[in-house]
Each structure stands twice: as C-alpha cells, then as structure tokens.
Coordinates of C-alpha atoms in Angstrom, one line a residue:
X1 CA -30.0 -94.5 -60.8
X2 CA -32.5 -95.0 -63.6
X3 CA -34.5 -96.7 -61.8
X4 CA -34.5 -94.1 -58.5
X5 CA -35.2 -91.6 -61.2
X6 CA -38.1 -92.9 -62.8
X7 CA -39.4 -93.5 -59.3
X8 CA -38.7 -89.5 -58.2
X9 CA -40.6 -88.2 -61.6
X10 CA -43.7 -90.4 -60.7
X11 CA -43.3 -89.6 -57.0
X12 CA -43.2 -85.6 -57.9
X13 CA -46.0 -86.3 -60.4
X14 CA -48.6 -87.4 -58.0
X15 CA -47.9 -84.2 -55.6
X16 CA -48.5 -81.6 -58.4
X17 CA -52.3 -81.9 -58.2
X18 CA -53.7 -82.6 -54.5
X19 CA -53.2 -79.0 -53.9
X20 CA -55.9 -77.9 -56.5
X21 CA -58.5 -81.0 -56.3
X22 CA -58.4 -81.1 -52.1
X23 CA -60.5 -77.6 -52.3
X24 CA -62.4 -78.3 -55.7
X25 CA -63.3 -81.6 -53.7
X26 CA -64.7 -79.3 -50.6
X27 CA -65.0 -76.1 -52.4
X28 CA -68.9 -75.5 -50.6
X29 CA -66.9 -76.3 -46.9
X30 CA -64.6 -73.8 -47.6
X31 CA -66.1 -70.0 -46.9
X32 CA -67.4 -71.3 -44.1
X33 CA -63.9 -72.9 -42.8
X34 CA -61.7 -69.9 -43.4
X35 CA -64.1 -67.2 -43.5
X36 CA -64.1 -66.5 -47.2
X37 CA -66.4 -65.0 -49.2
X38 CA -68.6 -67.0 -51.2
X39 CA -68.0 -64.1 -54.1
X40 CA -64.2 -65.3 -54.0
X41 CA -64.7 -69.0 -55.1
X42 CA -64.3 -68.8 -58.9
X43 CA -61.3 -66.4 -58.0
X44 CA -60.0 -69.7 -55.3
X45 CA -60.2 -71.7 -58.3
X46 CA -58.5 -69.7 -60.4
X47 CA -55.8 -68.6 -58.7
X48 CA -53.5 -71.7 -59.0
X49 CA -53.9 -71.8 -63.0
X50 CA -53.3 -68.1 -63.3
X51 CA -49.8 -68.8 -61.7
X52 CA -49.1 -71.5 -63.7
X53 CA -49.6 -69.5 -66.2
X54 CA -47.1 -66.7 -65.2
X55 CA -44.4 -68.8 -63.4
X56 CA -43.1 -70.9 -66.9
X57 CA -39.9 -69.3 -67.1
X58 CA -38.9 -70.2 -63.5
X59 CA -38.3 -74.1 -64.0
X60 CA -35.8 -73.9 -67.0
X61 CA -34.7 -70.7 -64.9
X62 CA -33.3 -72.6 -61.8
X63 CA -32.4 -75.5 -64.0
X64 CA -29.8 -73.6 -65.6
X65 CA -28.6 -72.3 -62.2
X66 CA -29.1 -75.5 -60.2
X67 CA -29.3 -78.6 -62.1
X68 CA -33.4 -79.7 -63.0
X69 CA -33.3 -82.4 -60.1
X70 CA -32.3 -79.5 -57.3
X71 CA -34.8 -77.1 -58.9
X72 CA -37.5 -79.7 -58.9
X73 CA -37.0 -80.5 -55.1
X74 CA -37.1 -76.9 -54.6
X75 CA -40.3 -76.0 -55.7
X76 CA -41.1 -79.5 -53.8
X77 CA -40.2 -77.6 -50.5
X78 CA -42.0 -74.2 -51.6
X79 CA -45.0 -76.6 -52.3
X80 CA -44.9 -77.7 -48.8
X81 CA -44.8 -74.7 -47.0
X82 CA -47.8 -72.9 -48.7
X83 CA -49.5 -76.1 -48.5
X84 CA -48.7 -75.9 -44.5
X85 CA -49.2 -72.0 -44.8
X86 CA -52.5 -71.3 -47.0
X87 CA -54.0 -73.9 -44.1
X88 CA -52.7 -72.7 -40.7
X89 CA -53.5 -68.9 -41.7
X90 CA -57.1 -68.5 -43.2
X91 CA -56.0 -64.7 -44.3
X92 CA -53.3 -66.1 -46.6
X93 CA -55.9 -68.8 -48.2
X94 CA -55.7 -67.4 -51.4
X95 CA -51.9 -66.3 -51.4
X96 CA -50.8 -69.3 -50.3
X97 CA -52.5 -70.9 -53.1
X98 CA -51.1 -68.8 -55.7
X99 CA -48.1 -69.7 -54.5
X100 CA -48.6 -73.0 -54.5
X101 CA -49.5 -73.0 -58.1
X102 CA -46.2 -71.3 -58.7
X103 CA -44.7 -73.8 -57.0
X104 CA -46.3 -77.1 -59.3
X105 CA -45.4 -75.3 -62.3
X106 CA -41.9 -75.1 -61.4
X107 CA -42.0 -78.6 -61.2
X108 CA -44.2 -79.7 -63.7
X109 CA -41.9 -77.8 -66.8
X110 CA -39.0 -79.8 -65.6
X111 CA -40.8 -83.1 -65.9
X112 CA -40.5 -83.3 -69.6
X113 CA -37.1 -82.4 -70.3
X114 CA -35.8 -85.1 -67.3
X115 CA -37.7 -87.3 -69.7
X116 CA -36.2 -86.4 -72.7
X117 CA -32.5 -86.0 -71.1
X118 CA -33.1 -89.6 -69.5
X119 CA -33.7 -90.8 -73.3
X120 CA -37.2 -92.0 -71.2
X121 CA -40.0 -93.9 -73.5
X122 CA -43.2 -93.0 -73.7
X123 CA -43.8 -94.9 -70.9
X124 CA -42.1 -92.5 -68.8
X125 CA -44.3 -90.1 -70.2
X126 CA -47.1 -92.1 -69.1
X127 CA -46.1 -92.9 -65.7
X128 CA -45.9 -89.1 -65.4
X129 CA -49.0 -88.6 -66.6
X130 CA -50.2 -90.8 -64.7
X131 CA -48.9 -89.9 -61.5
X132 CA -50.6 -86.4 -62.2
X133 CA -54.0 -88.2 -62.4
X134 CA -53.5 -90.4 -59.4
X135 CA -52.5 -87.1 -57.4
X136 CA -55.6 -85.4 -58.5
X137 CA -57.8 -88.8 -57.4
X138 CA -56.3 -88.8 -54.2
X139 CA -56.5 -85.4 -53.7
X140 CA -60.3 -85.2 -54.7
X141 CA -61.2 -88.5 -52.9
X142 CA -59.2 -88.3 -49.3
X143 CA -59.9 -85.0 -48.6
X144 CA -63.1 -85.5 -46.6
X145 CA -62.1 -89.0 -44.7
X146 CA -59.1 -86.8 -43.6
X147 CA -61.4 -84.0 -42.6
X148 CA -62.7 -87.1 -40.4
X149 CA -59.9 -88.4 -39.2
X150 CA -59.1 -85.1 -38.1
X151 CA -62.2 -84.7 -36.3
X152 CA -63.7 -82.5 -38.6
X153 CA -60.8 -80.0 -39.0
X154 CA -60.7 -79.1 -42.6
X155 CA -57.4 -77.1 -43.0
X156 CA -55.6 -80.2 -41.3
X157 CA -56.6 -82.2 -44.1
X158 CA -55.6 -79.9 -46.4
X159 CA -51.9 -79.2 -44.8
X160 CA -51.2 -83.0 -44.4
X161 CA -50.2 -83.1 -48.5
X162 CA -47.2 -81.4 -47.4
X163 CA -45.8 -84.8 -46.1
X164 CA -45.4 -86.1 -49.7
X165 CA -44.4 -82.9 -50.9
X166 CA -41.4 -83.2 -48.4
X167 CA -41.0 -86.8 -49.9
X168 CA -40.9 -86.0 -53.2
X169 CA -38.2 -83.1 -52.7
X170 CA -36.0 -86.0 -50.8
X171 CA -36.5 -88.6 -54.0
X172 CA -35.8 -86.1 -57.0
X173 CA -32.7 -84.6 -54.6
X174 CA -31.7 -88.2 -54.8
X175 CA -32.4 -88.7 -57.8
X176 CA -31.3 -86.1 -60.0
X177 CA -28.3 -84.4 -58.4
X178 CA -26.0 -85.9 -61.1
X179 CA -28.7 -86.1 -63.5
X180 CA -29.8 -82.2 -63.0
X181 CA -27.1 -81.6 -66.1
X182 CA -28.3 -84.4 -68.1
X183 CA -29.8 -82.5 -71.0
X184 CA -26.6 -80.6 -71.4
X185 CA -24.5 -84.3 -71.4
X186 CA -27.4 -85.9 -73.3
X187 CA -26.9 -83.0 -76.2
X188 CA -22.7 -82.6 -75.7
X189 CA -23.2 -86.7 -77.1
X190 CA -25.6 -86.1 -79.7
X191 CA -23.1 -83.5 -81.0
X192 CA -20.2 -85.8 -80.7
X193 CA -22.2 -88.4 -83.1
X194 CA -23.5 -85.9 -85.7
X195 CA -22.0 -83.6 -87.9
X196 CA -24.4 -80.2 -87.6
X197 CA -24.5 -77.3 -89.9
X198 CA -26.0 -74.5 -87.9
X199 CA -27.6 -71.5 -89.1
X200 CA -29.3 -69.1 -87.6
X201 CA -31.5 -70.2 -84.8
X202 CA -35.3 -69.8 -85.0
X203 CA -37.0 -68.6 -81.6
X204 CA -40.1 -70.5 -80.5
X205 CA -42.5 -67.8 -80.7
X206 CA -41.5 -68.3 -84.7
X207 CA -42.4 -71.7 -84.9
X208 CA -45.6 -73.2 -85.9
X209 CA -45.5 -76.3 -84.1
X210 CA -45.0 -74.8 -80.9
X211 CA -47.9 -72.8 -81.2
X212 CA -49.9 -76.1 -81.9
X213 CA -48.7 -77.9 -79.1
X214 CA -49.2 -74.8 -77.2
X215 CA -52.6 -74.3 -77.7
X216 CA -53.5 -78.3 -77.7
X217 CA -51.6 -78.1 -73.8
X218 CA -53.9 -74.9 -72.8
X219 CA -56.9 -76.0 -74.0
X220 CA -56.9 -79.4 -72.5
X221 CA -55.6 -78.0 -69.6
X222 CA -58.5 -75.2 -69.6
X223 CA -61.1 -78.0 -70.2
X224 CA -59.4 -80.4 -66.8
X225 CA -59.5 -77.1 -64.3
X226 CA -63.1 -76.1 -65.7
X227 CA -64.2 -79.3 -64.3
X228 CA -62.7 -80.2 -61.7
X229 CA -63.3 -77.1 -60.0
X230 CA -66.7 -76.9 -60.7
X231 CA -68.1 -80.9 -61.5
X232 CA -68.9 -81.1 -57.9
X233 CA -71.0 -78.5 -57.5
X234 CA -72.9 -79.1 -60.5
X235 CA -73.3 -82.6 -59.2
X236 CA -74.6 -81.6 -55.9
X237 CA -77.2 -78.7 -58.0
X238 CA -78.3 -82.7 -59.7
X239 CA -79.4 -83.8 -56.3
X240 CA -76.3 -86.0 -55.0
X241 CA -74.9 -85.1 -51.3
X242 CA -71.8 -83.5 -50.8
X243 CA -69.5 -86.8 -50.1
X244 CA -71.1 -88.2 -53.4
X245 CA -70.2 -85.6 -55.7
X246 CA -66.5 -85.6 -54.0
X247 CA -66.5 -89.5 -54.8
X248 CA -67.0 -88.7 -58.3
X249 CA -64.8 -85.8 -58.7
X250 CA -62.3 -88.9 -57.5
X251 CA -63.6 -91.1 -59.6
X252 CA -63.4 -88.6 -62.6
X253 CA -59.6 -88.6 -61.8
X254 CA -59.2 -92.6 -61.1
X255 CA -61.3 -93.9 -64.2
X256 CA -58.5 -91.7 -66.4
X257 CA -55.1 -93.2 -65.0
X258 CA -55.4 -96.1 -67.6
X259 CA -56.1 -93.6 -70.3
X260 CA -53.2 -91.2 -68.9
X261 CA -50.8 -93.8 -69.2
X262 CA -51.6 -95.7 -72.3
X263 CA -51.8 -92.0 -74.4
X264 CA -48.1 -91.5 -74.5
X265 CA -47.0 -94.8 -75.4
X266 CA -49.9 -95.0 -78.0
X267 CA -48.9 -91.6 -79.3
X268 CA -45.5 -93.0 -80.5
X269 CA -47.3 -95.3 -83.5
X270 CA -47.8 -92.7 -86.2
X271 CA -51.4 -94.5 -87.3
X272 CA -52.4 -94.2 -83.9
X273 CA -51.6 -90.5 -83.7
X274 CA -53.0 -89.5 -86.3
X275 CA -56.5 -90.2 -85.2
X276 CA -55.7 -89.6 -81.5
X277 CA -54.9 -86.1 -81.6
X278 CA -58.0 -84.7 -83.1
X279 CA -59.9 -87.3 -82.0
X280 CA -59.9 -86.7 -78.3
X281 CA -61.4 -83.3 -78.4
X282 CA -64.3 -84.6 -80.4
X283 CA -64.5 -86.8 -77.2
X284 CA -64.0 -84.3 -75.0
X285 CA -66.9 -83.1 -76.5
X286 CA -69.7 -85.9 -76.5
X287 CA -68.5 -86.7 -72.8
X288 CA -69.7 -83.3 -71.6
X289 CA -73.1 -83.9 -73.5
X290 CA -73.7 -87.4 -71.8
X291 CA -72.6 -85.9 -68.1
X292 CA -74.8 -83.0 -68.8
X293 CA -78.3 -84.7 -69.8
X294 CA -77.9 -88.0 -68.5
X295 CA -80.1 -88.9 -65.4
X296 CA -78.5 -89.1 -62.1
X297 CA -78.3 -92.8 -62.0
X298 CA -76.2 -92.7 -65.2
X299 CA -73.5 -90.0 -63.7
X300 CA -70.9 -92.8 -62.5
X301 CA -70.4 -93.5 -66.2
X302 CA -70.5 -90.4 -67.9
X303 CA -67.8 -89.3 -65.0
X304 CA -65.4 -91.9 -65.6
X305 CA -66.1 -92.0 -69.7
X306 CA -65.4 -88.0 -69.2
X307 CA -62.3 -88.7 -67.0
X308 CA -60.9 -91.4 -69.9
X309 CA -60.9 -89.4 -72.5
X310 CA -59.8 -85.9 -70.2
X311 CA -56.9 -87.6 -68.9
X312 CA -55.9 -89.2 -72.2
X313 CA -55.7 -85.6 -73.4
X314 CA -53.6 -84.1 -70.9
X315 CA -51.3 -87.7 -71.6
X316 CA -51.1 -86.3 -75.0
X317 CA -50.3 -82.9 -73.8
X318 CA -46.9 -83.9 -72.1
X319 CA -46.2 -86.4 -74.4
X320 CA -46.3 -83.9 -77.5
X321 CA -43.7 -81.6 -75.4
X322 CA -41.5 -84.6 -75.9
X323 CA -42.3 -86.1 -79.1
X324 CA -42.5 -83.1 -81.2
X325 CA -39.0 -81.6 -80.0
X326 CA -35.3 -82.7 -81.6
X327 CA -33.9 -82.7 -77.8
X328 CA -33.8 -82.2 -74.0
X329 CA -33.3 -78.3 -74.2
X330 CA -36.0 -78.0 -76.8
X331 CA -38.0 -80.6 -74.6
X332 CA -37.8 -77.8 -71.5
X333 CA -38.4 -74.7 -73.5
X334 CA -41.3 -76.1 -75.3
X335 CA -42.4 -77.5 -71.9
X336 CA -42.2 -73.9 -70.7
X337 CA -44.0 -72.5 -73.7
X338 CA -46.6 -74.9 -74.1
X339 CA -47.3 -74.8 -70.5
X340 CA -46.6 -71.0 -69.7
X341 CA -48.9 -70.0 -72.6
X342 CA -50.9 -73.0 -71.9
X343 CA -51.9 -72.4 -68.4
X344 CA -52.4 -68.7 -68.6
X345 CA -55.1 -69.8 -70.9
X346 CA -55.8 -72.1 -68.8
X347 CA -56.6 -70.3 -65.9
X348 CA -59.7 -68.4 -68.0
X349 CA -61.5 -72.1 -67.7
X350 CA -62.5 -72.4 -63.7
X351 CA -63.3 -68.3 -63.7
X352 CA -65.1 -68.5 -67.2
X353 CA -67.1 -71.6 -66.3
X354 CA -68.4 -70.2 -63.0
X355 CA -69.1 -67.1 -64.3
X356 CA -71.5 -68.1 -67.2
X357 CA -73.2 -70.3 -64.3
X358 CA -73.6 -67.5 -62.2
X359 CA -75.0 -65.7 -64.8
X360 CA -77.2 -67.9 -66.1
X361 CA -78.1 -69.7 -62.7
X362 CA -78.1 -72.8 -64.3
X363 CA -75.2 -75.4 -66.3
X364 CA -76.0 -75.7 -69.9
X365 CA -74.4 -72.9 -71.8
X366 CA -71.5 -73.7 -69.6
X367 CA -71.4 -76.9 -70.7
X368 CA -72.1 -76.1 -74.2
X369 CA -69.1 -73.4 -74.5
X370 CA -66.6 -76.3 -72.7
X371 CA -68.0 -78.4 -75.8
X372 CA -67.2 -75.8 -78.2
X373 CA -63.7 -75.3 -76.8
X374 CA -62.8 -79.3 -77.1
X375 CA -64.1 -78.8 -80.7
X376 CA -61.5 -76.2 -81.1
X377 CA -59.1 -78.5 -79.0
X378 CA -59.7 -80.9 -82.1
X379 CA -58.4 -79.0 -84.4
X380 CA -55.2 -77.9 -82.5
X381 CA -54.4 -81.6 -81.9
X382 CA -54.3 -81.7 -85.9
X383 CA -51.9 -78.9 -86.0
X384 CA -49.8 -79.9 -83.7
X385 CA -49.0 -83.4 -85.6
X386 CA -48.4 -82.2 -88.7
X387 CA -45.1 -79.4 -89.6
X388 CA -41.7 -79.3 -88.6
X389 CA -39.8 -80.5 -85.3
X390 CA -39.8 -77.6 -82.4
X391 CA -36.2 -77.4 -81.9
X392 CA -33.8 -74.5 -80.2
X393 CA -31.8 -74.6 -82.8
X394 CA -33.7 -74.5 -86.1
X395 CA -31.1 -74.2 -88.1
X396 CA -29.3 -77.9 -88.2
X397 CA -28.5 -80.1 -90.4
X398 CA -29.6 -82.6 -87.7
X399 CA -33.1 -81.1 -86.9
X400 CA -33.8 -80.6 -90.6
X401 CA -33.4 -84.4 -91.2
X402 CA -35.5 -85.1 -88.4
X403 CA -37.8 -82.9 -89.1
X404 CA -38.1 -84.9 -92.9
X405 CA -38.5 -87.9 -91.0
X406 CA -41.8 -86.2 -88.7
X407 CA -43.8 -89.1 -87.4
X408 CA -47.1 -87.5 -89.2
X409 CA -46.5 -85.6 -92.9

C-alpha cells in the first residue's frame, strides 16, 4: 500500500496546477472565448490564489471528519466539476475558477501531513513537488495543441483536465482509505514509545517558526503566480508569437522539476540548508534581472534558470511544512497555516504585478518590486531554519528535545 500511496500523492500532485497555468498559458485567447472583459484578467488570475488563500482550514477540516485520503479525493471530484463547469458555462468563468482554487487547496494542505503520517523521506516531498511542477508544465504547454485537437475549441481544452482529476480522486480513494487516520496511528505509536510531559500547549499563531515558514511559503508562492500569470504576456510585449511565449511558460515549469525534486531531499543535510534557504531568494532575484534585460534570443535560458531556482523554492516550501514540525498533526496545521496565510498573500502577486504594468505600460518596476520581494523571501528562508520545532503541542518533553536537536542552531 506504500507504494499505491506514494503513486496517489504524485498523481494528485500533478492535477493541482493545470487549472491555473491552462489560462495563464492562453490568457490573451480568453476575453475573446468566453466573452470576458479584458478589465477582468488580473481579477482571472487572481481569483484561484485568493481562494487558496481563504479555503486552509477546509483540508484538516474534512480530514478530521473523513480520513485525509477521502477528503483529498473529494476536493479531486469538486476539482473536476468546476474544471467541466467554469468551461461549458462562459458566465461562471470566474466562479468556477474560484472554486476550483478552493478545491486544490483542499488537496494541497493534506499532501504534507500524508507525508509526514507515511514517515515519507524527503523524497516524497520531492516527488510531490515535483508532480506540482510537472502539472503546471503540462498545463502551460498542452493547452493550445488541445485547442487544436479540438478544432480550435478553447474551453474543450480547458475541461479535458477533469479526466485526471477523476483519476486522481480514484488513486488517493485507493490509496488512503485505511491510511486517511494515519497521523492519528502514526502519533498513538510515538506516544507508546516516549514518555511526554505536557504542559500547556502553545497555539501556532504564537510560534515563531510558523510565522517563518509562513511567510517563506507565501512569498514564494506570491513570486510563482506573479509569473506565471503574467510571463507570457510580457514575452509576447518582447516580440515572440503567442505559441512561443506558451512554450516558455512550459518550459519555465519543465526546466524546474529537477530542481523541485532535488530541494527536499537536499534540504535534509543541515550544511546544505543553511545556504539553501536564503540563498534561493537572492536567486530568485538575479533570475528576474537576466529574463528582464536579456535579448530575446537569450529568453530560453533565463526562463528555465528562473524556473530552477522558482521551483526549488516552492520544493523548499513543502518540505519546511514537514521538516520543521515534531509530527503528522503539526505537519497538517502548519500545512494549513503556512499555506492559508501563505496564499492569501499570495494571491496579491498576479493582481499586484498586472496592476503596476498597467500603470506604468511597461515591465520594469514590476519586475524590480518581484526582485525586492525574493530579497525579502531571503530573509524569511533564514528565519524559518533557525528557532524552535512548530509543534501542536508545545509543551512536551518530546518536542522540547527535538527542538534541542533543530537541524540548524
């Protein structure tokens, strides 16, 4: 059943993007296709991280009530429909999408503590991540041969991602029935095996390293949405055609699945992490210098060097949520935290960035405030390796040693 498992997470990984980077990819097709409002596209792109950002506390929510594999495929299945539904009805475009964004983050809070209750390694973290990436690549890059294959029919290409929505729901069903309980089994044995001397629990909000790793999740994530919702445009304002600048917003997603998957299992060697963390915003930064004033020849590169070190981030990202709590239950309420807090923060990235290039008419104080904000990404990445474990119960005798023993002092 491991094995199934590990094959459900990557499967549900690689659905919880498509739905986001199959419009970024045809974003300029898509007033014209369902009759929107050109006015409305930073509001399409925002929509999705806004709910993220709102729907945190539904995961851990149905968990409790239904066991994380049943929840999971049930978000799966809401996925589905307003994939099927935000098509098929150009009025409920933007609903449907908000929805839909509801939808992944139900899903995507659960991943971590199905790691963590599975006692996975960081390379299940990284096959996570890196589903999330490929799901993004396929999203971005299939999008307009479907549109083809369709003959042309845009919001057919967009509804055909339910199919492995639907897929996903059936594997994680599979999957983690049994398993949906495994963080309460996983901490009934660690309990069985170690005296603990409780106190008085700490709530998250209280603790530092929460708020670290909450801010290093949003601000990655608010970095990823700012540019793949808006990298394709700017590319086409550079001179490329439309089904160029989709390539690269592909491309941007494929050149990072390496990265994606080699972060979390990297991030488990102290020596590594302590220049990894901070490191990767500084990155973050230089990246968006080179794809901003190198020539047009030169974008292939900067796109996949920017799509290293973005997805290496986000691999980070998840595999802080697990690292940097004492269990599976702190794993899931850090998860929801981290990305709760993170996405609504999150979401300020595709408006903000669209709205400074409207303003201006042109890219390069957009691209200069993204800059500042990995900067700032930098120095969250430092707080969020250093302090005390996150745990929901603060107060053991367990956590406290375990805490002693932090990877990074």
């Amino acid at each position: 059943m491991t094995g199934l498992m590990l094959l459900a997470l990557v499967v549900v990984s690689v659905n919880l993007r498509p739905a986001i980077t199959t419009v970024a990819g045809v974003m300029n097709q898509v007033p014209g296709a369902f009759n929107l409002d050109p006015a409305l596209l930073p509001l399409l792109g925002t929509l999705p991280v806004l709910a993220f950002g709102i729907s945190g506390p539904i995961g851990p929510w149905l968990a409790k009530r239904f066991g994380t594999g049943r929840a999971v495929a049930l978000a799966l299945l809401v996925l589905a429909a307003a994939l099927v539904v935000r098509a098929t009805v150009p009025a409920l475009l933007l609903p449907g999408t908000f929805l839909a964004g509801m939808a992944i983050m139900t899903a995507s809070v659960l991943v971590p503590q199905i790691v963590k209750a599975n006692r996975g390694t960081g390379w299940w973290t990284g096959l996570c991540t890196m589903g999330f990436g490929l799901g993004a690549a396929l999203g971005a890059g299939l999008v307009q041969p479907l549109e083809h294959a369709f003959g042309g029919n845009l919001p057919s290409a967009l509804a055909v991602w339910a199919v492995p929505a639907l897929l996903g729901a059936f594997l994680i069903h599979r999957a983690g029935g049994p398993a949906g309980d495994g963080a309460a089994r996983s901490l009934a044995g660690d309990a069985a095996s170690t005296i603990v001397t409780r106190k008085r629990a700490v709530p998250l909000r209280k603790q530092r390293t929460a708020w670290a790793v909450t801010a290093f999740f949003g601000l990655q994530a608010m970095l990823y949405f700012a540019i793949t919702s808006w990298l394709a445009v700017y590319l086409v304002s550079r001179g490329l055609a439309a089904a160029d600048a989709a390539a690269l917003l592909a491309w941007f997603s494929l050149a990072g699945l390496p990265a994606s998957l080699l972060a979390p299992v990297l991030a488990g060697r102290p020596a590594i992490l302590r220049i990894m963390a901070p490191g990767l915003g500084v990155s973050v930064a230089l990246a968006l210098f080179g794809v901003l004033t190198s020539p047009v020849e030169l974008q292939f590169l900067m796109v996949g060097i920017l799509g290293v070190v973005q997805s290496a981030g986000f691999g980070l990202a998840m595999a802080l949520v697990v690292i940097r709590s004492d269990g599976p239950q702190s794993a899931g309420k850090l998860s929801a935290m981290s990305q709760g807090f993170g996405f609504a923060l999150a979401s300020l990235g595709p408006l903000g960035a669209g709205l400074l290039h409207t303003m201006t008419g042109g890219w390069e104080l957009t691209f200069w405030a993204l800059a500042a904000e990995a900067i700032v990404l930098a120095g969250a990445g430092f707080l969020a390796i250093r302090g005390p474990m996150v745990t929901v119960d603060q107060g053991s005798q367990q956590a406290e040693n375990v805490s002693k023993a932090s990877l990074v002092r």
